[in-house]
Amino acid sequence: MNLLIIGAPGAGKGTMSELILEKYGLIHVSTGDMLREAVRNETEVGLKAQDYMNRGALVPDEIIHDIILERFSRDDMDAGFLFDGYPRTEAQAEDLTLILNETGKKVDQVINLDIADDLLVKRITGRRLCPKCGDISNIYFSPTKVEGICDKCGSEIIQRKDDNLESLTKRLEEYHKNTQPVIEYYEKMGIVRHVDASKSVQEVFADVENILEELCK
Ligand code: AMP
């Protein structure tokens, strides 16, 4: 099963991905996570990407093409994958189709997490991340038991550099301009399912599970 999960920043792509992976055991490919790791390790890609990321702008398609090709060069992708936060532009979607065609693979389902922009401000500005185990919390909706400390592994949690109002505004602008055409691209293939992402995590995941169970039949 090969899946894409698409949604505005704060729509819950990371949280849903975690739950999907737990249940269906797919390979998780998050271009955002890959880029953040590259920035942390100060690799060539990281040095090129960090300025775009801090501004909330999209990293150029050529850089994304290279990291995706590199990811496909590892042979674990046959187990089925979940792309999270990719493709973000129509050019990336076309590129992915070409890459998949070459390896005899295809995207089976696109899950679009639908949510109104005004619900995203607290989700994003309150979001905290554990740099060690990746656990996501929110100071407004799901605070950690001890302030500033990850519930799962006890590490100090951090706020992403781009999780502020200024960057969110830019990221939403980019999302509507560039990612809407991606949804339309896959709509034409008839493989998009829309999920109301304003509901609770449990409710959203129940909807996602129904879609995936149908797909597995
Ligand atoms: P995310 O963790 O998916 O919210 O991504 C964080 C940031 O990484 C984005 O705001 C972009 O700057 C960059 N990024 C992640 N994925 C992509 C992509 N597929 N195309 C371009 N930029 C990306």
Short mmCIF file of C-alpha atoms and ligand atoms in Angstrom, two decimals:
data_model
loop_
_atom_site.label_atom_id
_atom_site.label_comp_id
_atom_site.label_asym_id
_atom_site.label_seq_id
_atom_site.Cartn_x
_atom_site.Cartn_y
_atom_site.Cartn_z
CA MET A 1 0.00 0.00 0.00
CA ASN A 2 1.50 3.33 -1.10
CA LEU A 3 0.00 6.45 0.44
CA LEU A 4 0.35 10.21 0.40
CA ILE A 5 -0.89 12.40 3.21
CA ILE A 6 -1.51 16.03 2.35
CA GLY A 7 -2.68 18.90 4.53
CA ALA A 8 -1.89 22.45 5.64
CA PRO A 9 0.73 22.98 8.37
CA GLY A 10 -0.92 21.90 11.62
CA ALA A 11 -3.61 19.80 9.91
CA GLY A 12 -2.18 16.74 11.68
CA LYS A 13 -0.07 15.05 9.00
CA GLY A 14 2.63 14.05 11.51
CA THR A 15 0.19 12.72 14.10
CA MET A 16 -1.86 10.77 11.54
CA SER A 17 1.32 9.41 9.97
CA GLU A 18 2.46 8.06 13.35
CA LEU A 19 -0.90 6.28 13.86
CA ILE A 20 -0.97 4.90 10.31
CA LEU A 21 2.59 3.56 10.66
CA GLU A 22 1.82 1.94 14.00
CA LYS A 23 -1.10 0.04 12.47
CA TYR A 24 0.02 -0.63 8.89
CA GLY A 25 3.82 -0.67 9.21
CA LEU A 26 4.68 1.37 6.13
CA ILE A 27 7.94 3.18 5.42
CA HIS A 28 7.51 6.79 6.52
CA VAL A 29 9.04 9.41 4.27
CA SER A 30 8.68 12.97 5.54
CA THR A 31 10.59 15.47 3.44
CA GLY A 32 10.26 17.97 6.32
CA ASP A 33 11.97 15.52 8.73
CA MET A 34 14.65 14.70 6.14
CA LEU A 35 15.36 18.38 5.57
CA ARG A 36 15.46 19.16 9.30
CA GLU A 37 17.96 16.34 9.78
CA ALA A 38 20.05 17.69 6.91
CA VAL A 39 20.01 21.15 8.53
CA ARG A 40 21.03 19.69 11.91
CA ASN A 41 23.89 17.76 10.28
CA GLU A 42 24.90 20.80 8.22
CA THR A 43 25.00 18.76 5.00
CA GLU A 44 25.10 20.43 1.57
CA VAL A 45 21.31 19.97 1.23
CA GLY A 46 20.77 21.30 4.76
CA LEU A 47 22.83 24.42 4.13
CA LYS A 48 20.88 25.12 0.92
CA ALA A 49 17.49 24.44 2.53
CA GLN A 50 17.67 26.12 5.90
CA ASP A 51 16.99 29.67 4.81
CA TYR A 52 13.86 28.69 2.84
CA MET A 53 12.62 26.64 5.78
CA ASN A 54 13.13 29.37 8.35
CA ARG A 55 11.16 31.77 6.15
CA GLY A 56 8.35 29.25 5.69
CA ALA A 57 9.08 29.13 1.96
CA LEU A 58 9.17 25.93 -0.07
CA VAL A 59 12.58 24.42 -0.73
CA PRO A 60 13.29 24.35 -4.52
CA ASP A 61 11.97 21.32 -6.41
CA GLU A 62 15.49 20.28 -7.59
CA ILE A 63 16.66 19.78 -3.99
CA ILE A 64 13.52 17.78 -3.18
CA HIS A 65 14.03 15.69 -6.34
CA ASP A 66 17.55 14.76 -5.16
CA ILE A 67 16.53 13.73 -1.65
CA ILE A 68 13.60 11.66 -2.97
CA LEU A 69 15.80 9.87 -5.51
CA GLU A 70 18.32 9.18 -2.77
CA ARG A 71 15.50 7.78 -0.60
CA PHE A 72 14.30 5.48 -3.40
CA SER A 73 17.85 4.18 -3.87
CA ARG A 74 17.43 2.30 -0.56
CA ASP A 75 15.60 -0.96 -1.18
CA ASP A 76 13.12 -0.80 1.72
CA MET A 77 10.47 1.12 -0.27
CA ASP A 78 8.96 -2.13 -1.63
CA ALA A 79 7.27 -2.65 1.76
CA GLY A 80 4.87 0.20 0.94
CA PHE A 81 5.36 3.85 1.81
CA LEU A 82 3.67 6.83 3.34
CA PHE A 83 4.82 10.17 1.99
CA ASP A 84 4.15 12.99 4.41
CA GLY A 85 4.49 16.57 3.20
CA TYR A 86 5.49 15.50 -0.30
CA PRO A 87 4.69 16.28 -3.09
CA ARG A 88 4.09 19.93 -2.28
CA THR A 89 4.04 21.30 -5.87
CA GLU A 90 2.58 20.05 -9.13
CA ALA A 91 6.13 19.67 -10.53
CA GLN A 92 7.01 17.41 -7.57
CA ALA A 93 3.86 15.34 -8.21
CA GLU A 94 4.79 14.90 -11.87
CA ASP A 95 8.34 14.03 -10.86
CA LEU A 96 7.09 11.43 -8.37
CA THR A 97 4.94 9.81 -11.08
CA LEU A 98 8.03 9.49 -13.29
CA ILE A 99 10.16 8.06 -10.47
CA LEU A 100 7.42 5.56 -9.54
CA ASN A 101 6.85 4.53 -13.17
CA GLU A 102 10.52 3.65 -13.45
CA THR A 103 10.30 1.37 -10.43
CA GLY A 104 6.90 -0.14 -11.36
CA LYS A 105 5.16 1.45 -8.38
CA LYS A 106 2.16 3.77 -8.03
CA VAL A 107 0.37 5.85 -5.42
CA ASP A 108 -2.73 3.94 -4.26
CA GLN A 109 -4.41 6.61 -2.16
CA VAL A 110 -4.04 10.28 -1.30
CA ILE A 111 -5.48 11.38 2.02
CA ASN A 112 -6.22 15.08 2.17
CA LEU A 113 -6.60 16.48 5.68
CA ASP A 114 -9.10 19.32 5.27
CA ILE A 115 -9.12 22.16 7.81
CA ALA A 116 -9.91 25.89 7.88
CA ASP A 117 -6.89 28.20 8.22
CA ASP A 118 -8.16 29.95 11.38
CA LEU A 119 -8.06 26.69 13.35
CA LEU A 120 -4.36 26.25 12.69
CA VAL A 121 -2.87 29.17 14.66
CA LYS A 122 -2.98 27.56 18.14
CA ARG A 123 -2.09 24.17 16.69
CA ILE A 124 1.10 25.59 15.19
CA THR A 125 2.20 28.22 17.71
CA GLY A 126 1.50 25.79 20.59
CA ARG A 127 3.18 22.80 18.95
CA ARG A 128 6.26 21.31 20.64
CA LEU A 129 8.45 18.52 19.36
CA CYS A 130 10.77 16.02 20.99
CA PRO A 131 14.01 16.15 18.98
CA LYS A 132 14.94 12.68 20.23
CA CYS A 133 11.85 10.48 19.73
CA GLY A 134 9.76 12.78 17.50
CA ASP A 135 6.76 12.91 19.86
CA ILE A 136 4.47 15.86 19.23
CA SER A 137 2.68 17.77 22.00
CA ASN A 138 0.82 21.07 22.21
CA ILE A 139 0.91 23.53 25.12
CA TYR A 140 -2.79 24.35 24.57
CA PHE A 141 -4.37 21.03 23.60
CA SER A 142 -2.09 18.20 24.75
CA PRO A 143 0.57 19.54 27.16
CA THR A 144 3.28 17.22 28.47
CA LYS A 145 2.90 16.11 32.12
CA VAL A 146 6.03 18.05 33.10
CA GLU A 147 6.41 21.36 31.31
CA GLY A 148 9.15 21.25 28.68
CA ILE A 149 9.86 17.50 29.08
CA CYS A 150 8.83 14.75 26.64
CA ASP A 151 6.31 12.29 28.16
CA LYS A 152 7.65 9.42 26.10
CA CYS A 153 11.45 9.64 26.51
CA GLY A 154 12.15 12.38 29.08
CA SER A 155 14.14 14.61 26.71
CA GLU A 156 13.77 18.37 26.61
CA ILE A 157 11.15 19.33 24.01
CA ILE A 158 11.66 22.15 21.54
CA GLN A 159 9.64 24.48 19.33
CA ARG A 160 10.35 24.28 15.60
CA LYS A 161 11.95 27.48 14.30
CA ASP A 162 9.18 27.85 11.71
CA ASP A 163 6.29 27.34 14.17
CA ASN A 164 5.58 31.05 14.64
CA LEU A 165 2.78 33.26 13.34
CA GLU A 166 4.86 35.01 10.67
CA SER A 167 6.15 31.78 9.19
CA LEU A 168 2.74 30.10 9.47
CA THR A 169 1.15 32.89 7.42
CA LYS A 170 3.76 32.36 4.70
CA ARG A 171 3.44 28.55 4.85
CA LEU A 172 -0.34 28.78 4.47
CA GLU A 173 0.06 31.09 1.50
CA GLU A 174 2.50 28.63 -0.09
CA TYR A 175 0.20 25.75 0.74
CA HIS A 176 -2.84 27.25 -0.98
CA LYS A 177 -0.87 28.42 -4.00
CA ASN A 178 1.22 25.30 -4.61
CA THR A 179 -0.40 22.34 -2.93
CA GLN A 180 -3.97 22.86 -4.12
CA PRO A 181 -2.84 21.97 -7.68
CA VAL A 182 -1.28 18.79 -6.26
CA ILE A 183 -4.67 17.73 -4.90
CA GLU A 184 -6.23 18.50 -8.29
CA TYR A 185 -3.50 16.45 -10.01
CA TYR A 186 -4.43 13.38 -7.97
CA GLU A 187 -8.18 14.14 -8.17
CA LYS A 188 -7.86 13.59 -11.92
CA MET A 189 -6.51 10.11 -11.15
CA GLY A 190 -9.53 9.49 -8.88
CA ILE A 191 -7.44 8.54 -5.84
CA VAL A 192 -8.07 11.40 -3.36
CA ARG A 193 -10.12 10.97 -0.18
CA HIS A 194 -10.91 14.05 1.93
CA VAL A 195 -10.99 13.84 5.72
CA ASP A 196 -12.32 16.52 8.08
CA ALA A 197 -9.18 17.28 10.13
CA SER A 198 -10.87 19.72 12.53
CA LYS A 199 -12.14 16.79 14.62
CA SER A 200 -10.30 15.06 17.49
CA VAL A 201 -7.25 12.89 16.73
CA GLN A 202 -9.28 9.74 17.48
CA GLU A 203 -12.13 10.78 15.18
CA VAL A 204 -9.82 11.78 12.33
CA PHE A 205 -7.91 8.51 12.64
CA ALA A 206 -11.17 6.52 12.62
CA ASP A 207 -12.03 8.15 9.27
CA VAL A 208 -8.54 7.44 7.93
CA GLU A 209 -8.77 3.82 9.09
CA ASN A 210 -12.08 3.36 7.27
CA ILE A 211 -10.49 4.59 4.05
CA LEU A 212 -7.47 2.31 4.46
CA GLU A 213 -9.56 -0.73 5.37
CA GLU A 214 -11.56 -0.21 2.17
CA LEU A 215 -8.31 0.00 0.25
CA CYS A 216 -6.95 -3.21 1.81
CA LYS A 217 -10.09 -5.22 0.82
P1 AMP B 1 6.93 20.16 7.14
O1 AMP B 1 7.64 19.50 8.28
O2 AMP B 1 6.35 19.16 6.17
O3 AMP B 1 5.92 21.17 7.61
O4 AMP B 1 8.04 20.97 6.32
C1 AMP B 1 8.77 22.02 6.93
C2 AMP B 1 9.41 22.89 5.87
O5 AMP B 1 10.31 22.09 5.07
C3 AMP B 1 8.45 23.50 4.86
O6 AMP B 1 7.88 24.71 5.33
C4 AMP B 1 9.37 23.70 3.67
O7 AMP B 1 10.22 24.81 3.87
C5 AMP B 1 10.25 22.47 3.71
N1 AMP B 1 9.65 21.32 2.95
C6 AMP B 1 9.25 20.12 3.44
N2 AMP B 1 8.80 19.32 2.45
C7 AMP B 1 8.92 20.03 1.30
C8 AMP B 1 8.61 19.76 -0.05
N3 AMP B 1 8.08 18.58 -0.43
N4 AMP B 1 8.85 20.73 -0.97
C9 AMP B 1 9.40 21.91 -0.62
N5 AMP B 1 9.70 22.24 0.65
C10 AMP B 1 9.48 21.31 1.61
#
